[in-house]
Structure formats: structure tokens, C-alpha cells
PDB file of C-alpha atoms and ligand atoms in Angstrom:
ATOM      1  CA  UNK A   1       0.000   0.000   0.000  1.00  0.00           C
ATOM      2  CA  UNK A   2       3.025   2.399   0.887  1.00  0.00           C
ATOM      3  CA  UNK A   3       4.572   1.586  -2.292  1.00  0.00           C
ATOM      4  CA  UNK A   4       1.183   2.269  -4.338  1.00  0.00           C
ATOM      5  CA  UNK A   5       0.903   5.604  -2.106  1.00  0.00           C
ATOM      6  CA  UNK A   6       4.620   6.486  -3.166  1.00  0.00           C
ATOM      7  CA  UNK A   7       4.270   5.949  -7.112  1.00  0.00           C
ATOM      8  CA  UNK A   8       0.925   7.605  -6.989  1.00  0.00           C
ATOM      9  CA  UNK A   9       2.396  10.815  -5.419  1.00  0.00           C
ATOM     10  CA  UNK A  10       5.331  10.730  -7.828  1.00  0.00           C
ATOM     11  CA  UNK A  11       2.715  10.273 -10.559  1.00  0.00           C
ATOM     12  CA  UNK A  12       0.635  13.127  -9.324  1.00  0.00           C
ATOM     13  CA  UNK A  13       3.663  15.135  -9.337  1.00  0.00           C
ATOM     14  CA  UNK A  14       4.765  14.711 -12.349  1.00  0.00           C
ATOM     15  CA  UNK A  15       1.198  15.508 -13.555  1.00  0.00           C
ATOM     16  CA  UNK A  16       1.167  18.850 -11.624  1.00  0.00           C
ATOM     17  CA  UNK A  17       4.419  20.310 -13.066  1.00  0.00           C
ATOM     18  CA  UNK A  18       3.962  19.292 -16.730  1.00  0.00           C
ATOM     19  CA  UNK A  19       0.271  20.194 -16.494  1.00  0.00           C
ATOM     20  CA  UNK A  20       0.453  23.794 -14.829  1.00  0.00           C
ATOM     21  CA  UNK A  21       0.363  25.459 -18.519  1.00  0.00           C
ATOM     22  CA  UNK A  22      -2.522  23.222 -19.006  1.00  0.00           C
ATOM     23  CA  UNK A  23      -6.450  24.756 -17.963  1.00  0.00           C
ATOM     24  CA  UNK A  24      -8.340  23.448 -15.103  1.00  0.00           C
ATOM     25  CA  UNK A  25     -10.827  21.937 -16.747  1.00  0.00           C
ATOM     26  CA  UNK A  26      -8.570  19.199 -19.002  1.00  0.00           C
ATOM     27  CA  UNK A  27      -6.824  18.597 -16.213  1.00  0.00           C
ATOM     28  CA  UNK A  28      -9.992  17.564 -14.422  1.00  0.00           C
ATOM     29  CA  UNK A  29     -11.028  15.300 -17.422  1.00  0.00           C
ATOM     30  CA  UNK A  30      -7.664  13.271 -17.238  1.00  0.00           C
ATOM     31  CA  UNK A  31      -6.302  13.857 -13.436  1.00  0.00           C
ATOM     32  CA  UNK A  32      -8.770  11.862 -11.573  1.00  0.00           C
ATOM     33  CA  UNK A  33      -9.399   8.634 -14.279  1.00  0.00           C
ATOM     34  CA  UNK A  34      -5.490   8.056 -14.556  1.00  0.00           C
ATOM     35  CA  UNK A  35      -5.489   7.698 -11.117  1.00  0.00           C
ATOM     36  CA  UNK A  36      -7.582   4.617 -10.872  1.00  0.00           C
ATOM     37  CA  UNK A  37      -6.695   3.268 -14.352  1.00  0.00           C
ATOM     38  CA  UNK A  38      -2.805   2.972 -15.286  1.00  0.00           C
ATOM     39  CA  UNK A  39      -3.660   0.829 -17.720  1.00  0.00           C
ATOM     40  CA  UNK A  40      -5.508  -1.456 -15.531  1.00  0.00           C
ATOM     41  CA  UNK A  41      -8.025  -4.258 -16.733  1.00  0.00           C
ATOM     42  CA  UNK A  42     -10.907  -2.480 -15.301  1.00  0.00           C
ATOM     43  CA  UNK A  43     -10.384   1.414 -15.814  1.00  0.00           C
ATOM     44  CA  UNK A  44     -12.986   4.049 -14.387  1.00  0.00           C
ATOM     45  CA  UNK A  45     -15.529   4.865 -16.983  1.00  0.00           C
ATOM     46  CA  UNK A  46     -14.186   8.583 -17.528  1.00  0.00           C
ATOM     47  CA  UNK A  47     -11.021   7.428 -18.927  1.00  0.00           C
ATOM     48  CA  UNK A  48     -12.394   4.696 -21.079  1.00  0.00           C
ATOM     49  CA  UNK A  49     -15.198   7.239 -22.060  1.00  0.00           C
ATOM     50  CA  UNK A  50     -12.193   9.644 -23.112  1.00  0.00           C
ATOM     51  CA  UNK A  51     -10.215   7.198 -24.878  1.00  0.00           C
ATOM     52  CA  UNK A  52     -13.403   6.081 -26.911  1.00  0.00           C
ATOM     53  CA  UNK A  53     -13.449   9.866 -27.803  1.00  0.00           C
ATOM     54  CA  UNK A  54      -9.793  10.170 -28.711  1.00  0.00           C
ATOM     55  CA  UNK A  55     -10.049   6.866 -30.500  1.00  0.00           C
ATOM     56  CA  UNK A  56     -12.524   8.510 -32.830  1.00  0.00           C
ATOM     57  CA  UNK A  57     -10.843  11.584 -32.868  1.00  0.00           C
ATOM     58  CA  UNK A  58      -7.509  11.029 -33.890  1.00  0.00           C
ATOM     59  CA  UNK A  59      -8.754   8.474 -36.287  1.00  0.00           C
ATOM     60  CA  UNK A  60      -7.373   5.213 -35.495  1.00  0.00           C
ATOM     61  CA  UNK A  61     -10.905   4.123 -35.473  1.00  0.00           C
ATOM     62  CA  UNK A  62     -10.925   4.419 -39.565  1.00  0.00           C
ATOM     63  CA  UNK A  63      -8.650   1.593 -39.422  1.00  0.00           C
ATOM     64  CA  UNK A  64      -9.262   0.000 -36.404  1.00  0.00           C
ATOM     65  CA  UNK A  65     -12.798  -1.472 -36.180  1.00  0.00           C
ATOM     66  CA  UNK A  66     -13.882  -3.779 -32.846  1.00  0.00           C
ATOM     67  CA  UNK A  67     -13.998  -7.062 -34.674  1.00  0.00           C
ATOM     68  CA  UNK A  68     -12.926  -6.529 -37.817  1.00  0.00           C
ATOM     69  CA  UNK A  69      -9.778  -6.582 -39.505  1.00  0.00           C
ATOM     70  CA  UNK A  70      -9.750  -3.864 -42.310  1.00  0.00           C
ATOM     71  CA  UNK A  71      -6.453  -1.565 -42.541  1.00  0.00           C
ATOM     72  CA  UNK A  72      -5.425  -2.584 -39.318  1.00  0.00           C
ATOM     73  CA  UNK A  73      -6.207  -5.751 -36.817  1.00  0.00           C
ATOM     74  CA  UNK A  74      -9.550  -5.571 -35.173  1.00  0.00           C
ATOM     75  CA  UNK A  75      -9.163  -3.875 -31.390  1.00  0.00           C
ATOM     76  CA  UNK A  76     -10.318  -7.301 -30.224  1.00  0.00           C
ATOM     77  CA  UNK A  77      -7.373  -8.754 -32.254  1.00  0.00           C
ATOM     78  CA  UNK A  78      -4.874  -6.566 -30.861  1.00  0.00           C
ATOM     79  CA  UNK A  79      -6.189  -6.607 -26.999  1.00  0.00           C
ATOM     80  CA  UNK A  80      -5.931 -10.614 -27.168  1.00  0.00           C
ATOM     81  CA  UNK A  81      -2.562 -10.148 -28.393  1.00  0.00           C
ATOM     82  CA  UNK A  82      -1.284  -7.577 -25.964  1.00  0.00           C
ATOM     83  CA  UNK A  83      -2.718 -10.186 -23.102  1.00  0.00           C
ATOM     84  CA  UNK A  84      -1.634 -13.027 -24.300  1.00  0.00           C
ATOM     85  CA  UNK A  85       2.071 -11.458 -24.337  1.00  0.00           C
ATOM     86  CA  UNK A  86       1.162  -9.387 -21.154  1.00  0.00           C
ATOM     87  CA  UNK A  87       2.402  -6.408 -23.465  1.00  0.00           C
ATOM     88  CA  UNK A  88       1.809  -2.595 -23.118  1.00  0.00           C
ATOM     89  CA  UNK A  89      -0.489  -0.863 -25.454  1.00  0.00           C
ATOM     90  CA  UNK A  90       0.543   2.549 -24.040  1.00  0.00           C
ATOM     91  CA  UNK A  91       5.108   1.543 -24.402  1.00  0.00           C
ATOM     92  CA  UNK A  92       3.794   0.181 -28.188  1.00  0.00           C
ATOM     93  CA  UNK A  93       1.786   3.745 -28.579  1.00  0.00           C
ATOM     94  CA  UNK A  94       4.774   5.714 -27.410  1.00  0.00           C
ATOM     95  CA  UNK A  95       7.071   4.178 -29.662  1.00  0.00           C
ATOM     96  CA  UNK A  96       9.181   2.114 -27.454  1.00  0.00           C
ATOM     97  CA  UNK A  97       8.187  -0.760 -28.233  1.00  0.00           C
ATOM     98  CA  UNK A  98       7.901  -3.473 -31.558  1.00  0.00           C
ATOM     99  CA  UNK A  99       4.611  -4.538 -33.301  1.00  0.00           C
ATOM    100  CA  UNK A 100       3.522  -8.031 -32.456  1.00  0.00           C
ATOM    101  CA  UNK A 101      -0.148  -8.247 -33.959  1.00  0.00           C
ATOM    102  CA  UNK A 102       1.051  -7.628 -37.262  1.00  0.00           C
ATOM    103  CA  UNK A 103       4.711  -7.597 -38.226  1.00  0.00           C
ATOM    104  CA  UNK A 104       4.514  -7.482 -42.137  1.00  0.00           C
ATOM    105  CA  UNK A 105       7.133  -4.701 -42.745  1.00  0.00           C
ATOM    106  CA  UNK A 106       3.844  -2.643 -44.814  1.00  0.00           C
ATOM    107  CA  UNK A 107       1.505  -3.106 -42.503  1.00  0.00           C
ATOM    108  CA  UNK A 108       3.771  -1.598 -39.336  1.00  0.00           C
ATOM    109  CA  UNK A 109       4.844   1.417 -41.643  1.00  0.00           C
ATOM    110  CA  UNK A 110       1.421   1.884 -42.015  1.00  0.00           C
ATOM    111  CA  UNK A 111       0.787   1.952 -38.176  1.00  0.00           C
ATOM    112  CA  UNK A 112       4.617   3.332 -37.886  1.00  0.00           C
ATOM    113  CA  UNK A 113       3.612   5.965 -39.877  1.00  0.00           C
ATOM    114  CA  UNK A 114       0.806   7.173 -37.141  1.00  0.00           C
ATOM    115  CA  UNK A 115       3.115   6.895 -34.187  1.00  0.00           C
ATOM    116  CA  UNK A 116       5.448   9.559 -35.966  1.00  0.00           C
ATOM    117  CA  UNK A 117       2.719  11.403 -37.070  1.00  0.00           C
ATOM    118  CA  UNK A 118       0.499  12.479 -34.921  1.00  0.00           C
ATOM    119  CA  UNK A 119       0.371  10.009 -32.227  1.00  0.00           C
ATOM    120  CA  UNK A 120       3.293  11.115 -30.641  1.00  0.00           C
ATOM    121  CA  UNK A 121       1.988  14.523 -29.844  1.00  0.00           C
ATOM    122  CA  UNK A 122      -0.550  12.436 -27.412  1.00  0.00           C
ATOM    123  CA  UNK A 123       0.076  12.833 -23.550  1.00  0.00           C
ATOM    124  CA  UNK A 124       1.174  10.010 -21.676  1.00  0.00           C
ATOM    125  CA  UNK A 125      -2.447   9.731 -20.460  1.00  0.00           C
ATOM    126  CA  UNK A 126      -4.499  10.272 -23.120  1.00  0.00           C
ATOM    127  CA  UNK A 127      -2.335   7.442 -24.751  1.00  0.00           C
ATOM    128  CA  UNK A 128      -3.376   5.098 -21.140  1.00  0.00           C
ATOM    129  CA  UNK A 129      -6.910   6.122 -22.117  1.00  0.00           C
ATOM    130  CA  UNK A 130      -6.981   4.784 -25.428  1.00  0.00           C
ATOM    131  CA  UNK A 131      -5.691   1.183 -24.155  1.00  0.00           C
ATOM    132  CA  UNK A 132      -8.242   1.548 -21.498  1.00  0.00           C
ATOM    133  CA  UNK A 133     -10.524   1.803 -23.888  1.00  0.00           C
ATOM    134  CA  UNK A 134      -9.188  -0.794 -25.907  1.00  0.00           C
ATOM    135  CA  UNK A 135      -9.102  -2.657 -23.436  1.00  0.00           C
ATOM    136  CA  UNK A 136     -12.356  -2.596 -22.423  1.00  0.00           C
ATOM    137  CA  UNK A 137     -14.251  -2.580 -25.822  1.00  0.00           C
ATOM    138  CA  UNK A 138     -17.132  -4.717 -26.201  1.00  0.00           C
TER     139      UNK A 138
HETATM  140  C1  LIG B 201      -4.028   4.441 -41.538  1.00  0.00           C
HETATM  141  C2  LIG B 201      -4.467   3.314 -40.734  1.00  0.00           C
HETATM  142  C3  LIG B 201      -4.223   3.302 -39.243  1.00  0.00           C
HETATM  143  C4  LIG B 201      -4.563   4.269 -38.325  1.00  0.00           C
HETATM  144  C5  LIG B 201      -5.190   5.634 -38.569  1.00  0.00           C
HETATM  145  C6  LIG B 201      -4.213   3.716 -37.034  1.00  0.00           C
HETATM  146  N1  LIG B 201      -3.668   2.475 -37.168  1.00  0.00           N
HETATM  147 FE1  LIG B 201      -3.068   1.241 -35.659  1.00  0.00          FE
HETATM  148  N2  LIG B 201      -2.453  -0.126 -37.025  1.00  0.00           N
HETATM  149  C7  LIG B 201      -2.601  -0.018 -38.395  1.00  0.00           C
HETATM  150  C8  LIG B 201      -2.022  -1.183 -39.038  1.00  0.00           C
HETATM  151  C9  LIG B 201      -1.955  -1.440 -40.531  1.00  0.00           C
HETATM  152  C10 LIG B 201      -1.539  -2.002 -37.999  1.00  0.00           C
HETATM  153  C11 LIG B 201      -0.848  -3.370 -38.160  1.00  0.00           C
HETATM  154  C12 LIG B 201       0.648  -3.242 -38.044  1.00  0.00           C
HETATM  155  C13 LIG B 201       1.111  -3.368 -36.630  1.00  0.00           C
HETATM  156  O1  LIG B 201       0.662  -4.283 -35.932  1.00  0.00           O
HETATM  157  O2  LIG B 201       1.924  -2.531 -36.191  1.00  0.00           O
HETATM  158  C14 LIG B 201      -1.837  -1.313 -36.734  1.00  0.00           C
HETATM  159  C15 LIG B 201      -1.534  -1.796 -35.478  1.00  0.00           C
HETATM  160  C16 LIG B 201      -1.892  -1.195 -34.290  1.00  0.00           C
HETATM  161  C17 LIG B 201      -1.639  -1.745 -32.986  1.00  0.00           C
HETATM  162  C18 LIG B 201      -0.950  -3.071 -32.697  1.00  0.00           C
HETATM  163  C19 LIG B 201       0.557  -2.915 -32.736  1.00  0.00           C
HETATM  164  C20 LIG B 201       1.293  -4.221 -32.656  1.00  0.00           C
HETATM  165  O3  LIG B 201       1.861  -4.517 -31.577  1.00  0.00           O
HETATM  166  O4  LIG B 201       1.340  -4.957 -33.662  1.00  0.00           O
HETATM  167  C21 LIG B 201      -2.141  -0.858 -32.073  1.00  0.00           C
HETATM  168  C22 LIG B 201      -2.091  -0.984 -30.562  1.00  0.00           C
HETATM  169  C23 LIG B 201      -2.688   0.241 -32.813  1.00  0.00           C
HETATM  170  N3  LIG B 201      -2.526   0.016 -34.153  1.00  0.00           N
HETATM  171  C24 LIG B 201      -3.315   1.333 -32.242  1.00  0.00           C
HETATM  172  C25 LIG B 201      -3.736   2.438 -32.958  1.00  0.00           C
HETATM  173  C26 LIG B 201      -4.243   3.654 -32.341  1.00  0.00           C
HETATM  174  C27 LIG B 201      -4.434   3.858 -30.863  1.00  0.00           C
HETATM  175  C28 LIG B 201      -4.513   4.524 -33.351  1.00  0.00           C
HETATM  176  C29 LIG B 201      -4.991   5.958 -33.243  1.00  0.00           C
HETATM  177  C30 LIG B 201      -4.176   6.836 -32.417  1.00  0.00           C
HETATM  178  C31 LIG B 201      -4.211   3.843 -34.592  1.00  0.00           C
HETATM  179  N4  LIG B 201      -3.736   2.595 -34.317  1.00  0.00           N
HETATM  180  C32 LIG B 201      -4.385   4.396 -35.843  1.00  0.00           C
HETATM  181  C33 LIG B 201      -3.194   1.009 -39.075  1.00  0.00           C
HETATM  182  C34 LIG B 201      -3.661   2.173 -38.500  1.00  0.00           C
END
């Protein structure tokens, strides 16, 4: 419990300085989910309910569809993936880590392509409310 205390304070922290250019009000919408969620199987419903938004929003829901494959793998394909491998949608998201849905050289510069675009522009936990959402899309 100490230790969950200690990285949550560190966490808040961290939130608090990068955040202080940021308005009240988004930090509000993100502050309080992230704090239950961190990627967790079962995320409060304001973060998935943002990262169904952001999902739309930034597109990856043109080729990302819940259960079927059509640019990309179906969400359901990747989530089985990710937990089969107990893998990190948020570390693939920020760039740090290798495809392992799909590894067909086209189809990650396709997805590669994304990550360098725009998706690296995401914050740390709008990217952990996407794969909350992903997580828990039905
Ligand atoms: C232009 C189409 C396109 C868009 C837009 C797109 N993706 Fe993808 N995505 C792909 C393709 C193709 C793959 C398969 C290659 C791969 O697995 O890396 C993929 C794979 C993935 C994977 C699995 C990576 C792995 O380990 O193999 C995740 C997670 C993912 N996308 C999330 C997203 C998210 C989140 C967004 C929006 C921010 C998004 N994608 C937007 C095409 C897209």
C-alpha cells in the first residue's frame, strides 16, 4: 500500500508540473481517471469514455474497427494479443516498443507511420486512455 501511495504521489507530481500550462478543466477530465486506471483491466468509466473519444478523434478508429480486420487488426485482435504477451499498449503507442499483432514490414509502416505522425503529440495519459478503452471494448 506504501509503495502504491509512493508511485501515486510521484505520478501526481509529475502531472502537476507538466500540467500547470494546461487549464483546469482538461486537467480535471484526465487527473482523476489516470489515477484509478494505469492501464488497468478495469479502468474508471471517464477514462475509457475519453479514450473512446480520442479513439474517434484522432482516427485510429478508420482503421481499427472492434472485430474486424480492415487496414489494421480488429481492437479485439490486438487486446488478445497484448494479453496473451502481457504487453503494453501505451510503451507500443509511445514508440518504445515493436509490433507483435502484425509484423509485415507494410503493414507496421502503415501503423509506424501514425506513431510519428500524430500520435506522438498524445500525452502520456491520453495514450493510457486509449488502451483503457481498448481494453475494455465490447
Ligand atoms: C491508416 C491506418 C491506421 C490508423 C489511422 C491507425 N492504425 Fe493502428 N495499425 C494499423 C495497421 C496497418 C496495424 C498493423 C501493423 C502493426 O501491428 O503494427 C496497426 C496496429 C496497431 C496496434 C498493434 C501494434 C502491434 O503490436 O502490432 C495498435 C495498438 C494500434 N494500431 C493502435 C492504434 C491507435 C491507438 C490509433 C490511433 C491513435 C491507430 N492505431 C491508428 C493502421 C492504422
Amino acid at each position: 500500500m506504501k509503495k502504491i501511495l509512493f508511485v501515486f504521489t510521484i505520478f501526481s507530481l509529475a502531472i502537476i508540473s507538466c500540467g500547470e500550462a494546461k487549464k483546469e478543466e482538461v486537467k480535471k477530465e484526465v487527473e482523476a481517471p489516470v489515477e484509478a486506471a494505469k492501464e488497468a483491466p478495469v479502468a474508471g468509466d471517464d477514462m475509457i469514455a475519453l479514450g473512446e473519444k480520442l479513439f474517434t478523434e484522432k482516427t485510429c478508429v478508420s482503421c481499427h474497427q472492434l472485430d474486424a480486420k480492415i487496414v489494421g487488426p480488429s481492437i479485439k485482435d490486438i487486446v488478445k494479443v497484448y494479453d496473451q504477451n502481457d504487453a503494453s499498449i501505451v510503451e507500443f503507442l509511445k514508440g518504445d516498443k515493436e509490433a507483435i499483432v502484425e509484423t509485415d514490414p507494410g503493414q507496421v509502416a502503415i501503423m509506424k507511420a501514425n506513431l510519428d505522425g500524430f500520435v506522438k503529440d498524445l500525452k502520456e495519459e491520453e495514450l493510457k486512455a486509449i488502451a483503457a478503452y481498448m481494453k475494455n471494448a465490447k
